[in-house]
Tab-separated table of C-alpha atoms in Angstrom:
chain	number	residue	atom	x	y	z
D	657	UNK	CA	79.719	-85.315	193.393
D	658	UNK	CA	76.736	-84.803	195.487
D	659	UNK	CA	74.281	-87.171	197.716
D	660	UNK	CA	71.031	-85.593	196.902
D	661	UNK	CA	71.092	-81.888	197.320
D	662	UNK	CA	74.268	-82.169	199.488
D	663	UNK	CA	77.720	-82.391	198.875
D	664	UNK	CA	79.280	-85.981	199.664
D	665	UNK	CA	81.809	-84.026	202.226
D	666	UNK	CA	78.890	-81.841	203.623
D	667	UNK	CA	79.190	-84.036	206.842
D	668	UNK	CA	78.795	-82.275	210.402
D	669	UNK	CA	81.960	-83.784	211.751
D	670	UNK	CA	83.923	-82.336	208.632
D	671	UNK	CA	82.267	-79.042	209.085
D	672	UNK	CA	84.893	-77.484	211.172
D	673	UNK	CA	87.165	-78.082	208.067
D	674	UNK	CA	85.184	-76.726	205.798
D	675	UNK	CA	84.459	-73.412	207.326
D	676	UNK	CA	88.304	-73.092	208.243
D	677	UNK	CA	89.314	-73.197	204.799
D	678	UNK	CA	86.618	-71.287	203.529
D	679	UNK	CA	87.628	-68.391	205.705
D	680	UNK	CA	91.418	-68.792	205.274
D	681	UNK	CA	90.549	-68.318	201.455
D	682	UNK	CA	88.300	-65.462	201.534
D	683	UNK	CA	91.578	-63.327	203.220
D	684	UNK	CA	92.572	-63.377	199.525
D	685	UNK	CA	96.161	-64.271	200.873
D	686	UNK	CA	98.033	-67.887	199.433
D	687	UNK	CA	97.265	-70.748	201.449
D	688	UNK	CA	99.243	-73.516	201.894
D	689	UNK	CA	97.814	-75.106	205.398
D	690	UNK	CA	95.188	-74.716	208.014
D	691	UNK	CA	94.886	-75.342	211.483
D	692	UNK	CA	91.715	-76.499	212.349
D	693	UNK	CA	90.305	-76.498	215.934
D	694	UNK	CA	88.844	-77.241	218.390
D	695	UNK	CA	87.804	-80.700	216.928
D	696	UNK	CA	85.475	-83.071	218.525
D	697	UNK	CA	86.046	-86.741	218.658
D	698	UNK	CA	83.651	-87.171	215.934
D	699	UNK	CA	85.367	-84.666	213.868
D	700	UNK	CA	88.854	-85.997	214.658
D	701	UNK	CA	88.055	-89.636	213.328
D	702	UNK	CA	86.470	-88.026	209.878
D	703	UNK	CA	89.459	-86.088	209.298
D	704	UNK	CA	91.946	-88.886	209.933
D	705	UNK	CA	89.430	-90.978	207.537
D	706	UNK	CA	89.221	-88.337	204.801
D	707	UNK	CA	93.515	-87.766	204.921
D	708	UNK	CA	94.199	-91.295	205.389
D	709	UNK	CA	96.235	-90.849	208.701
D	710	UNK	CA	97.261	-93.849	210.655
D	711	UNK	CA	95.960	-92.357	213.963
D	712	UNK	CA	93.755	-89.768	215.191
D	713	UNK	CA	95.005	-85.698	214.926
D	714	UNK	CA	94.469	-84.521	218.445
D	715	UNK	CA	91.513	-81.378	219.087
D	716	UNK	CA	93.895	-78.881	217.317
D	717	UNK	CA	94.876	-79.843	213.635
D	718	UNK	CA	97.039	-78.706	210.877
D	719	UNK	CA	96.185	-79.447	207.450
D	720	UNK	CA	98.174	-79.124	204.496
D	721	UNK	CA	96.336	-77.622	201.158
D	722	UNK	CA	98.142	-80.031	198.759
D	723	UNK	CA	97.081	-83.131	200.573
D	724	UNK	CA	94.153	-82.025	200.834
D	725	UNK	CA	93.760	-81.729	197.254
D	726	UNK	CA	95.036	-84.342	196.480
D	727	UNK	CA	92.408	-86.472	198.537
D	728	UNK	CA	89.607	-84.102	197.146
D	729	UNK	CA	90.464	-85.061	193.579
D	730	UNK	CA	90.869	-88.626	194.006
D	731	UNK	CA	87.157	-88.662	195.479
D	732	UNK	CA	85.253	-86.435	193.363
D	733	UNK	CA	87.809	-84.395	191.459
D	734	UNK	CA	88.005	-80.627	191.410
D	735	UNK	CA	90.002	-79.455	194.528
D	736	UNK	CA	89.207	-78.144	198.086
D	737	UNK	CA	88.564	-74.849	197.209
D	738	UNK	CA	85.589	-75.840	194.963
D	739	UNK	CA	84.320	-77.967	197.919
D	740	UNK	CA	84.556	-75.312	200.403
D	741	UNK	CA	82.569	-73.298	198.193
D	742	UNK	CA	80.061	-75.853	197.419
D	743	UNK	CA	78.981	-76.457	201.023
D	744	UNK	CA	80.033	-73.236	203.000
D	745	UNK	CA	79.103	-70.767	199.816
D	746	UNK	CA	80.951	-68.415	197.683
D	747	UNK	CA	84.586	-67.450	198.415
D	748	UNK	CA	85.106	-63.773	199.212
D	749	UNK	CA	88.157	-61.946	198.958
D	750	UNK	CA	88.753	-59.367	202.029
D	751	UNK	CA	92.281	-58.595	200.925
D	752	UNK	CA	90.864	-57.038	197.672
D	753	UNK	CA	88.110	-55.760	199.398
D	754	UNK	CA	90.161	-54.217	201.644
D	755	UNK	CA	92.208	-52.764	198.940
D	756	UNK	CA	88.721	-51.201	197.545
D	757	UNK	CA	87.920	-49.497	200.682
D	758	UNK	CA	91.284	-48.526	201.463
D	759	UNK	CA	91.277	-46.504	198.071
D	760	UNK	CA	87.614	-44.964	198.673
D	761	UNK	CA	88.947	-43.779	201.761
D	762	UNK	CA	92.049	-41.800	199.949
D	763	UNK	CA	89.767	-40.992	197.162
D	764	UNK	CA	87.645	-39.472	200.180
D	765	UNK	CA	90.376	-37.367	201.953
D	766	UNK	CA	92.211	-36.369	198.531
D	767	UNK	CA	88.347	-34.789	197.235
D	768	UNK	CA	87.831	-32.989	200.830
D	769	UNK	CA	91.797	-31.553	200.726
D	770	UNK	CA	91.351	-30.676	196.919
D	771	UNK	CA	87.610	-28.959	197.082
D	772	UNK	CA	87.617	-25.592	195.880
D	773	UNK	CA	86.081	-24.281	199.088
D	774	UNK	CA	89.412	-25.391	200.875
D	775	UNK	CA	92.247	-24.902	198.298
D	776	UNK	CA	90.412	-21.474	197.823
D	777	UNK	CA	90.730	-20.798	201.760
D	778	UNK	CA	93.788	-22.799	202.813
D	779	UNK	CA	93.195	-21.663	206.616
D	780	UNK	CA	90.452	-24.417	206.367
D	781	UNK	CA	93.079	-27.358	205.567
D	782	UNK	CA	93.744	-28.148	208.884
D	783	UNK	CA	90.069	-28.189	209.550
D	784	UNK	CA	90.054	-30.910	206.135
D	785	UNK	CA	93.149	-32.864	207.749
D	786	UNK	CA	91.266	-33.103	211.677
D	787	UNK	CA	88.050	-34.646	209.754
D	788	UNK	CA	90.445	-37.211	208.300
D	789	UNK	CA	92.126	-38.058	211.801
D	790	UNK	CA	88.482	-38.015	212.815
D	791	UNK	CA	87.842	-41.121	210.085
D	792	UNK	CA	84.919	-41.914	208.560
D	793	UNK	CA	81.501	-41.702	209.950
D	794	UNK	CA	79.784	-45.038	211.228
D	795	UNK	CA	82.818	-46.662	208.611
D	796	UNK	CA	80.687	-45.699	205.741
D	797	UNK	CA	82.412	-43.239	202.822
D	798	UNK	CA	79.835	-42.709	201.341
D	799	UNK	CA	77.921	-41.663	204.619
D	800	UNK	CA	80.992	-39.570	205.181
D	801	UNK	CA	81.282	-37.774	201.814
D	802	UNK	CA	77.353	-36.961	201.741
D	803	UNK	CA	78.490	-35.171	205.724
D	804	UNK	CA	81.068	-33.016	204.302
D	805	UNK	CA	79.558	-31.837	201.393
D	806	UNK	CA	76.757	-30.580	203.483
D	807	UNK	CA	79.620	-28.776	205.322
D	808	UNK	CA	81.267	-27.616	202.306
D	809	UNK	CA	78.027	-26.288	201.433
D	810	UNK	CA	77.769	-24.676	204.609
D	811	UNK	CA	80.989	-22.763	204.249
D	812	UNK	CA	80.639	-22.248	200.616
D	813	UNK	CA	77.412	-19.959	201.714
D	814	UNK	CA	79.065	-18.405	204.338
D	815	UNK	CA	78.849	-15.365	205.322
D	816	UNK	CA	75.592	-15.472	205.170
D	817	UNK	CA	73.113	-12.213	204.980
D	818	UNK	CA	71.871	-12.113	208.192
D	819	UNK	CA	69.223	-15.033	208.320
D	820	UNK	CA	68.260	-16.907	211.598
D	821	UNK	CA	70.217	-20.020	211.653
D	822	UNK	CA	66.938	-22.233	210.717
D	823	UNK	CA	66.485	-20.176	207.695
D	824	UNK	CA	70.143	-20.223	206.545
D	825	UNK	CA	69.632	-24.045	206.974
D	826	UNK	CA	66.611	-24.141	205.032
D	827	UNK	CA	68.031	-22.715	202.440
D	828	UNK	CA	71.100	-23.966	201.535
D	829	UNK	CA	70.559	-27.547	203.340
D	830	UNK	CA	66.812	-28.319	202.625
D	831	UNK	CA	66.350	-28.950	206.234
D	832	UNK	CA	65.833	-26.057	208.802
D	833	UNK	CA	67.024	-27.801	211.810
D	834	UNK	CA	70.244	-29.522	209.911
D	835	UNK	CA	72.530	-26.741	211.926
D	836	UNK	CA	70.858	-27.074	215.289
D	837	UNK	CA	72.906	-26.691	218.597
D	838	UNK	CA	74.218	-29.973	219.063
D	839	UNK	CA	74.571	-31.786	215.311
D	840	UNK	CA	77.161	-33.525	214.005
D	841	UNK	CA	77.060	-30.908	211.042
D	842	UNK	CA	77.031	-27.712	213.040
D	843	UNK	CA	80.393	-29.159	214.882
D	844	UNK	CA	81.827	-29.623	211.719
D	845	UNK	CA	80.944	-26.338	210.336
D	846	UNK	CA	81.747	-24.601	213.665
D	847	UNK	CA	85.510	-26.065	213.828
D	848	UNK	CA	85.632	-24.874	209.992
D	849	UNK	CA	84.922	-20.994	211.307
D	850	UNK	CA	87.377	-21.528	214.167
D	851	UNK	CA	90.279	-22.367	211.845
D	852	UNK	CA	89.123	-19.729	209.490
D	853	UNK	CA	89.283	-16.794	212.164
D	854	UNK	CA	92.226	-19.003	214.468
D	855	UNK	CA	90.299	-19.091	216.986
D	856	UNK	CA	89.329	-22.553	219.494
D	857	UNK	CA	86.415	-24.383	218.493
D	858	UNK	CA	83.438	-23.201	220.745
D	859	UNK	CA	82.374	-25.182	223.776
D	860	UNK	CA	79.529	-23.625	225.425
D	861	UNK	CA	76.288	-22.525	223.858
D	862	UNK	CA	77.066	-18.791	224.267
D	863	UNK	CA	80.390	-19.371	222.252
D	864	UNK	CA	78.906	-21.334	219.548
D	865	UNK	CA	76.069	-18.103	218.652
D	866	UNK	CA	79.121	-15.945	218.859
D	867	UNK	CA	81.102	-17.745	216.325
D	868	UNK	CA	77.569	-18.280	214.263
D	869	UNK	CA	77.472	-14.362	214.140
D	870	UNK	CA	81.187	-13.939	213.141
D	871	UNK	CA	80.015	-15.346	209.953
D	872	UNK	CA	76.729	-13.596	209.324
D	873	UNK	CA	74.439	-15.717	210.988
D	874	UNK	CA	71.228	-13.837	212.446
D	875	UNK	CA	73.005	-10.406	212.188
D	876	UNK	CA	70.933	-7.913	213.060
D	877	UNK	CA	70.031	-6.273	209.636
D	878	UNK	CA	70.314	-2.527	211.226
D	879	UNK	CA	73.732	-2.926	212.747
D	880	UNK	CA	75.333	-4.974	210.261
D	881	UNK	CA	76.602	-2.457	207.848
D	882	UNK	CA	79.198	-1.774	204.798
D	883	UNK	CA	81.640	0.931	204.456
D	884	UNK	CA	81.730	2.731	201.245
D	885	UNK	CA	82.989	5.883	199.532
D	886	UNK	CA	82.494	6.947	196.088
D	887	UNK	CA	79.696	5.193	194.951
D	888	UNK	CA	78.048	6.085	192.710
D	889	UNK	CA	74.913	4.204	191.384
D	890	UNK	CA	72.160	4.913	189.257
D	891	UNK	CA	68.128	4.648	190.038
D	892	UNK	CA	65.961	7.036	191.664
D	893	UNK	CA	65.604	4.816	194.870
D	894	UNK	CA	66.473	5.956	198.492
D	895	UNK	CA	69.592	4.083	198.703
D	896	UNK	CA	70.751	5.381	195.015
D	897	UNK	CA	70.174	9.176	195.812
D	898	UNK	CA	71.788	8.771	199.304
D	899	UNK	CA	75.091	7.052	198.293
D	900	UNK	CA	75.616	9.652	195.159
D	901	UNK	CA	74.892	12.640	197.371
D	902	UNK	CA	77.489	11.206	200.313
D	903	UNK	CA	79.974	10.663	197.005
D	904	UNK	CA	79.449	14.148	195.318
D	905	UNK	CA	79.668	15.310	199.401
D	906	UNK	CA	82.996	13.854	199.891
D	907	UNK	CA	81.876	11.574	202.462
D	908	UNK	CA	81.395	7.967	203.644
D	909	UNK	CA	78.671	6.295	204.020
D	910	UNK	CA	77.336	3.070	206.268
D	911	UNK	CA	75.018	0.471	204.136
D	912	UNK	CA	72.801	-1.666	206.187
D	913	UNK	CA	71.951	-5.006	205.459
D	914	UNK	CA	68.360	-3.856	205.244
D	915	UNK	CA	68.970	-1.592	202.742
D	916	UNK	CA	71.112	-4.032	200.597
D	917	UNK	CA	68.034	-6.277	200.519
D	918	UNK	CA	65.837	-3.485	199.651
D	919	UNK	CA	67.129	-0.857	198.157
D	920	UNK	CA	64.596	0.292	196.033
D	921	UNK	CA	65.777	1.489	192.169
D	922	UNK	CA	69.346	0.742	192.375
D	923	UNK	CA	71.481	0.130	189.170
D	924	UNK	CA	75.098	-0.714	190.821
D	925	UNK	CA	78.215	0.870	188.886
D	926	UNK	CA	80.150	-1.775	186.422
D	927	UNK	CA	83.837	-0.129	186.665
D	928	UNK	CA	86.515	-0.924	188.993
D	929	UNK	CA	85.704	-1.092	192.741
D	930	UNK	CA	88.507	-1.329	195.390
D	931	UNK	CA	87.924	-2.723	198.368
D	932	UNK	CA	89.972	-2.350	201.613
D	933	UNK	CA	90.281	-4.258	204.729
D	934	UNK	CA	91.013	-0.946	207.219
D	935	UNK	CA	88.965	1.772	207.291
D	936	UNK	CA	91.910	4.151	207.990
D	937	UNK	CA	92.944	3.758	204.489
D	938	UNK	CA	89.436	4.458	203.021
D	939	UNK	CA	89.552	7.824	205.564
D	940	UNK	CA	92.724	8.432	203.784
D	941	UNK	CA	91.202	8.088	200.119
D	942	UNK	CA	88.772	10.353	201.332
D	943	UNK	CA	90.700	13.190	202.652
D	944	UNK	CA	93.409	12.836	199.756
D	945	UNK	CA	90.281	12.702	196.871
D	946	UNK	CA	87.416	14.613	198.555
D	947	UNK	CA	84.409	14.343	195.904
D	948	UNK	CA	86.867	12.692	193.413
D	949	UNK	CA	87.234	9.523	195.451
D	950	UNK	CA	86.826	6.536	193.545
D	951	UNK	CA	85.045	3.732	194.377
D	952	UNK	CA	86.041	2.005	197.442
D	953	UNK	CA	84.077	-0.845	200.260
D	954	UNK	CA	86.232	-1.495	203.069
D	955	UNK	CA	85.839	-4.910	205.130
D	956	UNK	CA	86.555	-3.787	208.389
D	957	UNK	CA	88.319	-6.500	208.954
D	958	UNK	CA	86.148	-9.679	208.392
D	959	UNK	CA	83.604	-8.661	206.461
D	960	UNK	CA	80.017	-9.212	207.379
D	961	UNK	CA	77.079	-10.215	205.887
D	962	UNK	CA	76.707	-6.422	204.274
D	963	UNK	CA	79.849	-6.287	203.200
D	964	UNK	CA	79.762	-9.488	201.291
D	965	UNK	CA	76.240	-9.135	199.827
D	966	UNK	CA	77.588	-5.623	198.355
D	967	UNK	CA	80.466	-7.160	196.815
D	968	UNK	CA	78.247	-10.092	195.141
D	969	UNK	CA	75.669	-7.152	193.850
D	970	UNK	CA	78.765	-5.129	192.672
D	971	UNK	CA	79.700	-8.065	190.886
D	972	UNK	CA	76.963	-9.151	189.452
D	973	UNK	CA	76.594	-5.815	188.016
D	974	UNK	CA	79.392	-6.489	185.869
D	975	UNK	CA	82.019	-4.594	188.215
D	976	UNK	CA	86.271	-5.658	188.943
D	977	UNK	CA	86.944	-6.172	192.151
D	978	UNK	CA	90.427	-5.245	193.587
D	979	UNK	CA	91.104	-6.432	196.883
D	980	UNK	CA	94.368	-5.543	199.353
D	981	UNK	CA	94.530	-5.896	202.853
D	982	UNK	CA	96.998	-6.564	205.611
D	983	UNK	CA	100.461	-8.836	205.198
D	984	UNK	CA	100.155	-10.959	208.028
D	985	UNK	CA	98.279	-14.167	208.650
D	986	UNK	CA	95.054	-13.060	209.399
D	987	UNK	CA	94.836	-10.550	207.006
D	988	UNK	CA	95.867	-13.743	204.453
D	989	UNK	CA	92.875	-15.393	205.306
D	990	UNK	CA	90.547	-12.559	205.228
D	991	UNK	CA	91.750	-11.919	201.545
D	992	UNK	CA	91.356	-15.425	200.503
D	993	UNK	CA	87.508	-15.519	202.082
D	994	UNK	CA	86.788	-12.279	200.255
D	995	UNK	CA	88.551	-13.728	196.851
D	996	UNK	CA	86.666	-17.071	197.589
D	997	UNK	CA	83.029	-15.170	198.426
D	998	UNK	CA	82.993	-12.267	195.963
D	999	UNK	CA	85.277	-13.249	193.161
D	1000	UNK	CA	87.624	-10.026	193.931
D	1001	UNK	CA	91.318	-10.249	192.406
D	1002	UNK	CA	94.357	-9.464	194.611
D	1003	UNK	CA	95.242	-5.503	194.552
D	1004	UNK	CA	98.920	-5.477	195.370
D	1005	UNK	CA	99.105	-8.755	197.241
D	1006	UNK	CA	101.622	-10.518	195.647
D	1007	UNK	CA	105.303	-11.188	197.620
D	1008	UNK	CA	106.928	-8.943	195.497
D	1009	UNK	CA	104.608	-6.219	197.220
D	1010	UNK	CA	104.943	-7.549	200.550
D	1011	UNK	CA	108.987	-7.679	200.384
D	1012	UNK	CA	109.469	-4.254	198.735
D	1013	UNK	CA	106.585	-3.101	201.636
D	1014	UNK	CA	108.761	-4.906	204.226
D	1015	UNK	CA	112.003	-3.826	202.777
D	1016	UNK	CA	111.053	0.205	203.777
D	1017	UNK	CA	109.166	-0.992	207.356
D	1018	UNK	CA	110.934	-4.065	208.153
D	1019	UNK	CA	110.031	-3.601	211.729
D	1020	UNK	CA	106.188	-4.748	211.922
D	1021	UNK	CA	104.973	-7.148	214.439
D	1022	UNK	CA	104.756	-10.942	214.133
D	1023	UNK	CA	102.162	-11.967	211.556
D	1024	UNK	CA	100.804	-14.758	213.340
D	1025	UNK	CA	99.427	-18.037	212.170
D	1026	UNK	CA	100.575	-18.153	208.277
D	1027	UNK	CA	98.417	-19.863	206.097
D	1028	UNK	CA	99.005	-20.204	202.700
D	1029	UNK	CA	97.925	-17.496	199.505
D	1030	UNK	CA	95.883	-19.398	196.900
D	1031	UNK	CA	96.341	-16.185	194.304
D	1032	UNK	CA	100.607	-16.322	194.823
D	1033	UNK	CA	102.209	-19.421	195.907
D	1034	UNK	CA	105.430	-17.549	197.222
D	1035	UNK	CA	103.685	-15.023	199.577
D	1036	UNK	CA	103.072	-17.076	202.971
D	1037	UNK	CA	106.721	-18.424	202.630
D	1038	UNK	CA	107.825	-14.717	202.227
D	1039	UNK	CA	105.698	-13.849	205.455
D	1040	UNK	CA	107.157	-16.479	207.570
D	1041	UNK	CA	110.693	-16.068	206.111
D	1042	UNK	CA	110.774	-12.287	207.233
D	1043	UNK	CA	108.627	-12.745	210.316
D	1044	UNK	CA	106.868	-9.177	210.401
D	1045	UNK	CA	103.873	-7.988	209.209
D	1046	UNK	CA	103.435	-5.176	206.647
D	1047	UNK	CA	100.006	-3.591	208.012
D	1048	UNK	CA	97.949	-2.219	205.117
D	1049	UNK	CA	98.513	1.964	206.452
D	1050	UNK	CA	102.370	1.314	205.557
D	1051	UNK	CA	101.424	1.088	202.124
D	1052	UNK	CA	99.158	3.291	201.679
D	1053	UNK	CA	100.858	5.897	200.004
D	1054	UNK	CA	101.416	3.272	196.823
D	1055	UNK	CA	97.266	2.414	197.161
D	1056	UNK	CA	96.489	6.376	196.952
D	1057	UNK	CA	98.817	6.689	193.837
D	1058	UNK	CA	97.084	3.772	192.073
D	1059	UNK	CA	93.542	4.969	192.875
D	1060	UNK	CA	94.795	8.459	191.516
D	1061	UNK	CA	96.078	6.725	188.271
D	1062	UNK	CA	92.720	4.851	188.416
D	1063	UNK	CA	90.719	8.715	188.458
D	1064	UNK	CA	92.782	10.273	186.098
D	1065	UNK	CA	91.650	7.447	183.406
D	1066	UNK	CA	88.324	8.117	184.228
D	1067	UNK	CA	85.845	9.348	181.741
């Protein structure tokens, strides 16, 4: 019932009652009674009249919702809930909203930890969990998801191909300043880079520049190289002719990033290419096979921009990439990184391979921090259990045997 455009109970002296009832009902929880305070003298009289009390309540009054419903029903029909909505406005359901917000947050963090960039490089899982501990950006799930999506876009594109940071940011994020020093996004990406390389997040401008250099940002196009052997591409360009000449002479070759960016006529082979972590293994293959050495690429530890560009070019040409590295914590992280960045497949990198190698050389150094190996769920656990690394040089005989068999099978 209304008087004119106002509800009959919409009176200034009863406003504290309806506002408190509205707030309690909007919580989404069961309400049996409400406490109203502080009550002015006029509000105390109005409340006593409304409820039919034989004395004035104090400045703080507890009101039964059952009694309030009876009074409202007798006076205007309906219930107190309807009156509160009519006077104050539609009720919210803060409990449901909290549940919905909680579900949205959980979905966000599940999405981050399950993102392919993280699952293919498990060393990033601690970084993802640190992002969760940091919480939402300005309380926004969507804003935080956009921020993390940008970070993941950057991480998926690393290592870069030697571009300056603004050029890289413009290409991958559409904003040349998105990764400027001091931005939230650059901080998040650099913390991820530190997690990948098992180092402390950089805290000075010089260390931040060095961290970007680790992932191919602003690399000099001449000093970053890819070490190869036995690689014989077709084509009349200078790079193709040089690689073939070195392979025919049984020598290794260093390809600069500049040469890979502008190789001239170059048709890379589409067969098998084996990839090693350590130059000593490539050197051993050259001593073993000379001019008959199968196609090899060496990452020389963490691959720089030239190595990743070459491996991606080989994969695009149809080559099958087979990767082997050290059986230690960093070796597993490098292997995961190379496989994620280039599509390479593991070569003698299973838990069984490690256990067999460890049985022959059980006195290796400690493995360091070990993260999961996405290609073999047992490998990390086996490495932790044995507590000893097996370096690539210690399994070189098996690798050479594989290369010898591969060479014999070539036409």
